[in-house]
Amino acid sequence: MRSPQLLRGAFLLVGLAAGLFGVWSLLRLGLSNLVQTVIWLVAGVLGHDALLAGIALGLLLVGVRVLPSWARGPVAAGFVVLGTVTVMAIPVLGRFGARPDNPSLLDRSYGTGWLVVAGIVAFGVIAALALTRRREAGRMDGDSG
């Protein structure tokens, strides 16, 4: 019985040490970098809460009104996957960091790659919709018989 408490204590100490190291590293950056870091963190929170959460809630409201109940899960999963991939791909899709003196940076057609991923996600959603619809139809047939 003593082992779980010891393990929790060890995790607590490791977490505290990591947190203190993070604070120490942040303070070593200097005041101007510290201010820029705080601005970046605040902008990230505001961007998420105002923009991404707003878009997600808007899609949710439209989906609830437009989609039948059996289709909501696969469509929501598709939006979550594609939304996450898109947000993560913004730097390469926007070619941020590309430099004319180094053509090897961002040297691919990232837009085409994103379209391929979007197609795979769309295929997965369509397949899930077909399976969910078939399952729903089978349930309806079983209830009437």
Short mmCIF file of C-alpha atoms in Angstrom, two decimals, residues 36-115:
data_model
loop_
_atom_site.label_atom_id
_atom_site.label_comp_id
_atom_site.label_asym_id
_atom_site.label_seq_id
_atom_site.Cartn_x
_atom_site.Cartn_y
_atom_site.Cartn_z
CA GLN A 36 7.17 38.54 -26.00
CA THR A 37 6.56 35.11 -24.47
CA VAL A 38 3.63 36.41 -22.41
CA ILE A 39 2.16 38.12 -25.50
CA TRP A 40 2.53 34.88 -27.47
CA LEU A 41 0.82 32.87 -24.73
CA VAL A 42 -2.05 35.36 -24.36
CA ALA A 43 -2.52 35.54 -28.14
CA GLY A 44 -2.66 31.74 -28.29
CA VAL A 45 -5.33 31.54 -25.63
CA LEU A 46 -7.39 34.33 -27.19
CA GLY A 47 -6.95 32.87 -30.67
CA HIS A 48 -8.12 29.49 -29.48
CA ASP A 49 -11.02 30.68 -27.36
CA ALA A 50 -12.28 33.38 -29.71
CA LEU A 51 -11.52 31.92 -33.12
CA LEU A 52 -11.25 28.14 -32.97
CA ALA A 53 -13.85 27.57 -30.28
CA GLY A 54 -16.21 29.97 -32.05
CA ILE A 55 -15.82 28.12 -35.34
CA ALA A 56 -16.31 24.77 -33.60
CA LEU A 57 -19.48 25.97 -31.85
CA GLY A 58 -20.82 27.42 -35.09
CA LEU A 59 -20.22 24.13 -36.90
CA LEU A 60 -21.84 22.29 -34.01
CA LEU A 61 -24.99 24.42 -34.21
CA VAL A 62 -25.24 23.96 -37.97
CA GLY A 63 -24.54 20.22 -37.71
CA VAL A 64 -27.21 19.65 -35.07
CA ARG A 65 -29.81 21.40 -37.21
CA VAL A 66 -28.84 19.94 -40.58
CA LEU A 67 -27.46 16.43 -39.98
CA PRO A 68 -29.45 13.39 -38.87
CA SER A 69 -28.36 11.99 -35.53
CA TRP A 70 -26.58 8.99 -37.05
CA ALA A 71 -24.35 11.25 -39.17
CA ARG A 72 -23.22 13.66 -36.46
CA GLY A 73 -20.44 11.51 -34.97
CA PRO A 74 -18.54 10.74 -38.19
CA VAL A 75 -18.86 14.31 -39.46
CA ALA A 76 -17.71 15.74 -36.12
CA ALA A 77 -14.71 13.37 -36.11
CA GLY A 78 -13.83 14.44 -39.65
CA PHE A 79 -13.97 18.12 -38.70
CA VAL A 80 -11.80 17.52 -35.63
CA VAL A 81 -9.16 15.62 -37.62
CA LEU A 82 -9.13 17.99 -40.58
CA GLY A 83 -9.25 21.05 -38.35
CA THR A 84 -6.30 19.84 -36.30
CA VAL A 85 -4.26 18.95 -39.37
CA THR A 86 -5.07 22.32 -40.94
CA VAL A 87 -4.08 24.31 -37.87
CA MET A 88 -0.83 22.36 -37.61
CA ALA A 89 -0.16 22.93 -41.34
CA ILE A 90 -0.69 26.71 -41.29
CA PRO A 91 3.07 27.47 -41.11
CA VAL A 92 3.92 25.38 -44.16
CA LEU A 93 0.77 26.23 -46.10
CA GLY A 94 1.55 29.91 -45.56
CA ARG A 95 5.20 29.25 -46.36
CA PHE A 96 6.27 31.10 -43.22
CA GLY A 97 10.02 30.82 -42.90
CA ALA A 98 10.69 30.37 -46.62
CA ARG A 99 13.84 32.18 -47.69
CA PRO A 100 14.94 33.02 -51.23
CA ASP A 101 18.58 32.27 -50.38
CA ASN A 102 17.72 28.71 -49.30
CA PRO A 103 15.38 27.02 -51.79
CA SER A 104 15.57 23.73 -49.87
CA LEU A 105 13.34 25.21 -47.14
CA LEU A 106 9.66 24.47 -47.76
CA ASP A 107 10.47 22.87 -51.10
CA ARG A 108 7.30 20.81 -51.51
CA SER A 109 3.77 21.43 -52.66
CA TYR A 110 2.24 21.48 -49.19
CA GLY A 111 -1.14 22.56 -50.53
CA THR A 112 -1.32 19.39 -52.60
CA GLY A 113 -0.35 17.33 -49.57
CA TRP A 114 -3.07 18.99 -47.52
CA LEU A 115 -5.61 18.20 -50.27
#
